[in-house]
Tab-separated table of C-alpha atoms in Angstrom:
chain	number	residue	atom	x	y	z
A	1	SER	CA	-39.564	16.749	24.873
A	2	ARG	CA	-37.893	20.006	23.790
A	3	ILE	CA	-34.482	18.725	24.925
A	4	PHE	CA	-35.012	15.451	23.048
A	5	THR	CA	-35.983	17.347	19.864
A	6	GLU	CA	-32.884	19.565	20.076
A	7	TRP	CA	-30.753	16.466	20.594
A	8	LEU	CA	-32.207	14.877	17.452
A	9	LEU	CA	-31.528	18.054	15.420
A	10	TRP	CA	-27.961	18.275	16.706
A	11	ASN	CA	-27.312	14.616	15.915
A	12	TYR	CA	-28.814	15.039	12.424
A	13	ARG	CA	-26.578	18.031	11.640
A	14	ARG	CA	-23.486	16.204	12.888
A	15	ASN	CA	-24.251	13.164	10.713
A	16	VAL	CA	-24.772	15.410	7.671
A	17	ARG	CA	-21.406	17.086	8.262
A	18	VAL	CA	-19.672	13.737	8.678
A	19	ALA	CA	-21.305	12.340	5.548
A	20	THR	CA	-20.352	15.434	3.552
A	21	HIS	CA	-16.740	15.292	4.686
A	22	CYS	CA	-16.531	11.585	3.923
A	23	SER	CA	-17.961	12.111	0.445
A	24	MET	CA	-15.486	14.883	-0.310
A	25	LEU	CA	-12.630	12.752	0.998
A	26	ALA	CA	-13.701	9.832	-1.208
A	27	ILE	CA	-13.815	12.059	-4.299
A	28	ILE	CA	-10.420	13.591	-3.596
A	29	THR	CA	-8.878	10.200	-2.799
A	30	SER	CA	-10.115	8.751	-6.081
A	31	MET	CA	-8.812	11.765	-7.982
A	32	SER	CA	-5.476	11.587	-6.200
A	33	LYS	CA	-5.042	7.917	-7.044
A	34	ALA	CA	-6.036	8.350	-10.684
A	35	PRO	CA	-2.775	9.964	-11.762
A	36	GLU	CA	-0.759	7.410	-9.816
A	37	THR	CA	-2.692	4.551	-11.385
A	38	SER	CA	-2.259	5.870	-14.915
A	39	GLN	CA	1.361	6.679	-14.149
A	40	SER	CA	2.132	3.186	-12.876
A	41	ALA	CA	0.227	1.616	-15.776
A	42	ALA	CA	2.208	3.660	-18.264
A	43	ALA	CA	5.461	2.825	-16.493
A	44	ALA	CA	4.603	-0.860	-16.596
A	45	SER	CA	4.188	-0.661	-20.389
A	46	VAL	CA	7.667	0.848	-20.879
A	47	PRO	CA	10.755	-1.361	-20.308
A	48	GLU	CA	13.309	-0.205	-17.744
A	49	TRP	CA	16.004	0.314	-20.355
A	50	MET	CA	13.882	2.904	-22.195
A	51	THR	CA	15.264	5.896	-20.328
A	52	PRO	CA	15.485	9.323	-22.016
A	53	THR	CA	19.279	9.033	-22.269
A	54	THR	CA	19.175	5.587	-23.893
A	55	LEU	CA	16.447	6.521	-26.374
A	56	LEU	CA	18.205	9.717	-27.400
A	57	ARG	CA	21.387	7.762	-28.065
A	58	VAL	CA	19.358	5.453	-30.271
A	59	SER	CA	17.872	8.538	-31.936
A	60	VAL	CA	21.368	9.761	-32.844
A	61	GLY	CA	22.146	6.418	-34.487
A	62	VAL	CA	18.832	6.325	-36.362
A	63	ALA	CA	19.380	9.899	-37.569
A	64	VAL	CA	22.728	8.914	-39.101
A	65	LEU	CA	21.085	5.890	-40.758
A	66	THR	CA	18.222	7.934	-42.240
A	67	ILE	CA	20.678	10.550	-43.551
A	68	VAL	CA	22.451	7.807	-45.505
A	69	LEU	CA	19.191	6.304	-46.799
A	70	LYS	CA	17.570	9.589	-47.817
A	71	THR	CA	20.710	10.996	-49.406
A	72	ALA	CA	20.963	7.810	-51.462
A	73	ALA	CA	17.287	8.164	-52.426
A	74	TRP	CA	17.873	11.754	-53.573
A	75	TRP	CA	20.971	10.685	-55.503
A	76	VAL	CA	19.152	8.000	-57.514
A	77	THR	CA	15.931	9.955	-58.135
A	78	GLY	CA	17.001	13.593	-58.365
A	79	SER	CA	13.793	14.563	-56.520
A	80	VAL	CA	13.876	17.910	-54.738
A	81	GLY	CA	11.418	16.429	-52.265
A	82	MET	CA	13.983	13.749	-51.435
A	83	LEU	CA	16.587	16.457	-50.981
A	84	SER	CA	14.329	18.364	-48.583
A	85	ASP	CA	13.716	15.179	-46.605
A	86	ALA	CA	17.450	14.473	-46.384
A	87	LEU	CA	18.089	18.016	-45.141
A	88	GLU	CA	15.559	17.545	-42.369
A	89	SER	CA	17.385	14.379	-41.277
A	90	PHE	CA	20.486	16.473	-40.632
A	91	VAL	CA	18.280	18.591	-38.378
A	92	ASN	CA	17.145	15.388	-36.630
A	93	LEU	CA	20.760	14.495	-35.929
A	94	ALA	CA	21.634	17.916	-34.516
A	95	GLY	CA	18.454	17.968	-32.430
A	96	ALA	CA	19.060	14.494	-30.996
A	97	VAL	CA	22.652	15.342	-30.024
A	98	PHE	CA	21.565	18.573	-28.338
A	99	ALA	CA	18.639	16.848	-26.581
A	100	LEU	CA	21.005	14.175	-25.256
A	101	ALA	CA	23.270	16.868	-23.829
A	102	MET	CA	20.346	18.706	-22.195
A	103	VAL	CA	18.877	15.532	-20.672
A	104	THR	CA	22.283	14.751	-19.200
A	105	ILE	CA	22.400	18.218	-17.622
A	106	ALA	CA	18.785	18.011	-16.415
A	107	SER	CA	19.502	14.751	-14.572
A	108	ARG	CA	22.092	16.428	-12.353
A	109	PRO	CA	21.023	16.805	-8.718
A	110	ALA	CA	20.399	20.210	-7.163
A	111	ASP	CA	23.447	22.081	-5.927
A	112	ASP	CA	24.303	25.346	-4.170
A	113	ASP	CA	24.104	27.342	-7.412
A	114	HIS	CA	20.923	25.593	-8.607
A	115	PRO	CA	18.868	24.733	-5.502
A	116	TYR	CA	15.778	23.902	-7.602
A	117	GLY	CA	17.715	21.515	-9.831
A	118	HIS	CA	18.566	21.621	-13.543
A	119	HIS	CA	15.230	20.399	-14.935
A	120	LYS	CA	14.657	23.430	-17.166
A	121	ALA	CA	17.569	22.372	-19.380
A	122	GLU	CA	15.147	20.118	-21.266
A	123	PHE	CA	13.163	23.138	-22.449
A	124	PHE	CA	16.293	24.514	-24.118
A	125	SER	CA	16.396	21.291	-26.111
A	126	SER	CA	12.791	21.639	-27.250
A	127	GLY	CA	13.326	25.271	-28.235
A	128	PHE	CA	16.562	24.441	-30.055
A	129	GLU	CA	14.837	21.737	-32.078
A	130	GLY	CA	12.073	24.202	-32.925
A	131	ILE	CA	14.663	26.653	-34.270
A	132	LEU	CA	16.341	23.886	-36.283
A	133	ILE	CA	13.012	22.826	-37.784
A	134	ILE	CA	12.234	26.410	-38.788
A	135	GLY	CA	15.675	26.721	-40.402
A	136	ALA	CA	15.220	23.439	-42.279
A	137	SER	CA	11.788	24.489	-43.550
A	138	ILE	CA	13.229	27.740	-44.926
A	139	ALA	CA	15.990	25.802	-46.709
A	140	ILE	CA	13.436	23.382	-48.149
A	141	LEU	CA	11.266	26.267	-49.358
A	142	TRP	CA	14.265	27.840	-51.087
A	143	ALA	CA	15.203	24.613	-52.919
A	144	SER	CA	11.583	23.816	-53.779
A	145	VAL	CA	10.834	27.228	-55.290
A	146	SER	CA	13.996	26.948	-57.375
A	147	ARG	CA	12.934	23.520	-58.657
A	148	LEU	CA	9.396	24.788	-59.280
A	149	MET	CA	10.828	27.391	-61.652
A	150	ASN	CA	12.913	24.704	-63.394
A	151	PRO	CA	11.072	21.333	-63.214
A	152	GLN	CA	13.046	18.143	-63.875
A	153	ALA	CA	12.019	14.564	-64.531
A	154	ILE	CA	12.309	12.078	-61.654
A	155	GLU	CA	14.402	8.948	-62.254
A	156	GLN	CA	14.470	5.465	-60.665
A	157	ILE	CA	11.474	6.070	-58.448
A	158	GLY	CA	11.395	2.424	-57.322
A	159	TRP	CA	14.709	2.492	-55.457
A	160	GLY	CA	13.978	5.937	-54.121
A	161	ALA	CA	10.624	4.835	-52.705
A	162	VAL	CA	12.118	1.755	-51.059
A	163	LEU	CA	14.850	3.771	-49.335
A	164	LEU	CA	12.373	6.444	-48.243
A	165	VAL	CA	9.899	3.944	-46.787
A	166	LEU	CA	12.684	2.139	-44.923
A	167	SER	CA	13.905	5.356	-43.300
A	168	SER	CA	10.321	6.345	-42.396
A	169	VAL	CA	9.716	3.000	-40.677
A	170	CYS	CA	12.851	3.509	-38.563
A	171	ASN	CA	11.784	7.028	-37.585
A	172	GLY	CA	8.152	6.093	-36.936
A	173	VAL	CA	8.889	3.129	-34.667
A	174	LEU	CA	11.472	5.077	-32.672
A	175	ALA	CA	9.189	8.124	-32.339
A	176	TRP	CA	6.336	5.964	-31.035
A	177	TYR	CA	8.479	4.433	-28.289
A	178	MET	CA	10.032	7.803	-27.438
A	179	LEU	CA	6.621	9.439	-27.015
A	180	ARG	CA	5.475	6.669	-24.666
A	181	ALA	CA	8.628	6.992	-22.603
A	182	ALA	CA	8.330	10.797	-22.555
A	183	ARG	CA	4.904	10.554	-20.906
A	184	VAL	CA	6.273	8.227	-18.230
A	185	HIS	CA	9.432	10.205	-17.493
A	186	HIS	CA	7.803	13.637	-18.092
A	187	SER	CA	10.733	14.479	-20.370
A	188	LYS	CA	10.165	17.541	-22.558
A	189	ALA	CA	13.373	16.890	-24.504
A	190	LEU	CA	12.277	13.351	-25.336
A	191	GLU	CA	8.809	14.549	-26.313
A	192	GLY	CA	10.289	17.247	-28.559
A	193	ASP	CA	12.552	14.777	-30.353
A	194	ALA	CA	9.654	12.340	-30.790
A	195	ARG	CA	7.433	15.052	-32.278
A	196	HIS	CA	10.278	16.028	-34.580
A	197	LEU	CA	10.604	12.434	-35.807
A	198	PHE	CA	6.855	12.188	-36.402
A	199	THR	CA	7.111	15.381	-38.448
A	200	ASP	CA	9.859	13.713	-40.457
A	201	VAL	CA	7.605	10.732	-41.119
A	202	TRP	CA	4.845	12.992	-42.454
A	203	THR	CA	7.425	14.822	-44.531
A	204	SER	CA	8.566	11.554	-46.104
A	205	ALA	CA	4.962	10.541	-46.797
A	206	GLY	CA	4.306	13.856	-48.536
A	207	VAL	CA	7.509	13.566	-50.584
A	208	LEU	CA	6.601	10.050	-51.676
A	209	ILE	CA	3.097	11.141	-52.726
A	210	GLY	CA	4.491	14.084	-54.701
A	211	MET	CA	7.128	11.929	-56.375
A	212	VAL	CA	4.645	9.229	-57.397
A	213	GLY	CA	2.117	11.831	-58.559
A	214	ALA	CA	4.737	13.565	-60.702
A	215	VAL	CA	5.674	10.277	-62.391
A	216	LEU	CA	2.068	9.148	-62.970
A	217	THR	CA	0.770	12.464	-64.293
A	218	GLY	CA	3.888	13.753	-65.997
A	219	TRP	CA	3.561	17.018	-64.036
A	220	HIS	CA	7.165	17.409	-62.958
A	221	TRP	CA	6.325	20.561	-61.010
A	222	LEU	CA	4.129	18.503	-58.654
A	223	ASP	CA	7.214	17.236	-56.814
A	224	ALA	CA	8.245	20.813	-55.972
A	225	VAL	CA	4.716	21.833	-54.959
A	226	VAL	CA	4.425	18.962	-52.496
A	227	ALA	CA	7.869	19.829	-51.095
A	228	ILE	CA	6.662	23.412	-50.498
A	229	LEU	CA	3.562	22.143	-48.672
A	230	VAL	CA	5.720	19.847	-46.562
A	231	ALA	CA	8.032	22.755	-45.698
A	232	LEU	CA	5.085	24.881	-44.568
A	233	ASN	CA	3.837	22.041	-42.370
A	234	ILE	CA	7.149	21.524	-40.601
A	235	LEU	CA	7.484	25.314	-40.255
A	236	ARG	CA	4.229	25.274	-38.288
A	237	GLU	CA	5.487	22.396	-36.109
A	238	GLY	CA	8.777	24.176	-35.450
A	239	TRP	CA	7.008	27.355	-34.371
A	240	SER	CA	4.727	25.357	-32.067
A	241	MET	CA	7.699	23.713	-30.338
A	242	LEU	CA	9.518	27.039	-30.000
A	243	TRP	CA	6.440	28.706	-28.493
A	244	GLU	CA	5.787	25.907	-25.986
A	245	SER	CA	9.390	25.879	-24.787
A	246	SER	CA	9.385	29.662	-24.349
A	247	GLN	CA	6.246	29.473	-22.214
A	248	ALA	CA	7.781	26.757	-20.058
A	249	LEU	CA	10.990	28.750	-19.549
A	250	MET	CA	8.857	31.633	-18.265
A	251	ASP	CA	7.501	29.498	-15.393
A	252	GLU	CA	4.115	28.619	-16.851
A	253	THR	CA	1.578	27.528	-14.253
A	254	LEU	CA	0.388	23.950	-13.818
A	255	PRO	CA	-2.478	22.681	-16.018
A	256	PRO	CA	-6.013	23.677	-14.859
A	257	GLU	CA	-6.989	20.093	-14.017
A	258	GLN	CA	-4.048	19.723	-11.634
A	259	LEU	CA	-4.768	23.072	-9.982
A	260	GLN	CA	-8.397	22.059	-9.523
A	261	ARG	CA	-7.316	18.771	-7.954
A	262	MET	CA	-5.082	20.643	-5.530
A	263	GLN	CA	-7.835	23.110	-4.626
A	264	LEU	CA	-10.226	20.269	-3.810
A	265	ILE	CA	-7.679	18.833	-1.386
A	266	LEU	CA	-7.248	22.207	0.307
A	267	ASP	CA	-11.014	22.676	0.593
A	268	GLU	CA	-11.371	19.214	2.101
A	269	HIS	CA	-8.775	19.876	4.803
A	270	SER	CA	-10.383	23.209	5.598
A	271	ALA	CA	-13.798	21.559	5.950
A	272	ARG	CA	-12.342	18.768	8.052
A	273	ASN	CA	-11.177	21.386	10.556
A	274	HIS	CA	-14.618	23.072	10.546
A	275	GLY	CA	-13.322	26.141	8.739
A	276	ALA	CA	-10.777	26.928	11.456
A	277	ILE	CA	-8.041	27.074	8.830
A	278	HIS	CA	-7.899	28.390	5.280
A	279	PHE	CA	-5.410	28.418	2.406
A	280	ASP	CA	-4.496	31.202	-0.020
A	281	SER	CA	-1.698	32.598	-2.223
A	282	LEU	CA	-1.395	29.359	-4.215
A	283	ILE	CA	1.164	29.753	-6.997
A	284	SER	CA	2.637	27.012	-9.172
A	285	ARG	CA	5.129	26.484	-11.954
A	286	ARG	CA	6.654	23.738	-14.069
A	287	ALA	CA	10.348	23.056	-14.642
A	288	GLY	CA	11.014	20.132	-16.942
A	289	SER	CA	9.768	16.954	-15.292
A	290	ARG	CA	9.260	18.671	-11.921
A	291	ASN	CA	6.281	20.671	-10.627
A	292	PHE	CA	6.384	23.267	-7.855
A	293	ALA	CA	3.655	24.795	-5.680
A	294	ASP	CA	3.821	27.378	-2.885
A	295	LEU	CA	0.911	28.501	-0.681
A	296	HIS	CA	-0.039	29.861	2.743
A	297	MET	CA	-1.927	28.005	5.467
A	298	HIS	CA	-3.624	30.243	8.048
A	299	VAL	CA	-4.295	28.580	11.428
A	300	PRO	CA	-5.710	29.847	14.751
A	301	ALA	CA	-3.112	31.743	16.806
A	302	GLU	CA	-3.747	29.530	19.831
A	303	TRP	CA	-2.665	26.375	17.986
A	304	THR	CA	0.664	24.875	18.992
A	305	LEU	CA	3.438	24.867	16.440
A	306	GLY	CA	3.539	21.082	16.540
A	307	ARG	CA	-0.167	20.788	15.638
A	308	ALA	CA	0.161	23.257	12.759
A	309	ALA	CA	3.308	21.544	11.463
A	310	GLN	CA	1.616	18.132	11.497
A	311	LEU	CA	-1.330	19.468	9.511
A	312	ARG	CA	1.046	21.112	7.044
A	313	THR	CA	2.819	17.778	6.531
A	314	ASP	CA	-0.507	16.018	5.903
A	315	VAL	CA	-1.583	18.613	3.339
A	316	GLU	CA	1.779	18.622	1.544
A	317	THR	CA	1.717	14.826	1.370
A	318	ALA	CA	-1.807	14.819	-0.086
A	319	LEU	CA	-0.861	17.426	-2.699
A	320	MET	CA	2.264	15.553	-3.770
A	321	GLN	CA	0.274	12.346	-4.092
A	322	ALA	CA	-2.317	14.082	-6.279
A	323	VAL	CA	0.134	15.742	-8.680
A	324	PRO	CA	3.056	13.719	-10.113
A	325	ASN	CA	6.578	15.010	-9.367
A	326	LEU	CA	5.271	17.886	-7.252
A	327	ARG	CA	7.311	19.757	-4.657
A	328	ALA	CA	4.832	21.525	-2.364
A	329	ILE	CA	5.916	24.109	0.214
A	330	ILE	CA	3.379	25.562	2.699
A	331	GLU	CA	4.068	28.590	4.894
A	332	ILE	CA	2.198	28.678	8.217
A	333	LEU	CA	0.610	31.983	9.272
A	334	PRO	CA	-1.825	32.981	12.048
A	335	LEU	CA	-5.382	33.753	10.998
A	336	GLY	CA	-5.800	37.360	9.951
A	337	GLN	CA	-2.103	37.921	9.290
A	338	ASP	CA	-0.425	38.245	5.887
A	339	THR	CA	3.176	38.391	4.816
A	340	ALA	CA	4.947	41.743	4.419
A	341	LEU	CA	4.858	41.364	0.631
A	342	GLU	CA	1.108	40.694	0.586
A	343	THR	CA	0.480	43.659	2.872
A	344	ALA	CA	2.521	45.958	0.624
A	345	GLU	CA	0.722	44.715	-2.492
A	346	ALA	CA	-2.656	45.223	-0.827
A	347	ILE	CA	-1.737	48.822	0.017
A	348	LYS	CA	-0.611	49.481	-3.554
A	349	GLU	CA	-3.816	48.006	-4.949
A	350	LYS	CA	-5.941	50.059	-2.546
A	351	GLU	CA	-4.143	53.259	-3.495
A	352	GLY	CA	-4.446	52.440	-7.188
A	353	SER	CA	-0.687	52.442	-7.744
A	354	PRO	CA	0.839	50.394	-10.589
A	355	GLN	CA	2.154	46.988	-9.636
């Protein structure tokens, strides 16, 4: 009777452990497939020809076209808002050319001098466009304040509006496709150029509103005021792009949701081995379209190297399936042993020395 009762308890505990592990595995598997599903769905909605290089070449052509249209609109209307919009189109052209160059560099394979690849080149593009936007906003502010002090009547608003709307349609359509492609290809340069074009669209909308309002009300200074507001808005966008690119160049960690997904996978593998192994020292960083993660896997000292290596391969594969474009590297260590660097840091922390 006592033996039978103990057998029932043992069987119950084993079934609970199995059920728990299966549940955790199901959750992690669903989470791991979610990014792949959304990624493949997004890729299916973007034609093959819409690569970052192709779209940036189109962006250069559209920038030249909008410069011609907006300069003509400024010429026929005399609106300082039109002038500010035309100046920003020159920034679009410079940004698109620089982004195209950086994407070309980023696509180069890794070499002896750059073993991690050239992916960070795209962040230079985003930062450069941010600087250009800030410079354009300062120039627009200068011209707008000057016009505010000396208001002038706006002429031939009809032709000016037509040219402005046409250029905005070109920029808006291109920006929409570029943003979709940027999410598929994880291209920071493409995303930066798309955001810049969307900013240009909002700038044109503001200029058009100010120009129409000045004509309807007779308040000629309204054109300059709207141009100043537009300049402040694109100044904010330029600073945002510059800040984001600087954070990325300083090896910013992966987003919290991706880190949490990775931690769940590690916890599941540890539970699957009944706590005989554990993971620590997880660090991550982003470089353009690529993600990197390094961590330690502690295993029992009596394990064979082949068994530990097989488990490491399984864990690395699961991590790379859960996080798009991830390169995961796991260092195997015996339980209770740390690296020389970790030991030195632990001693410094214990002694209260500065890092």
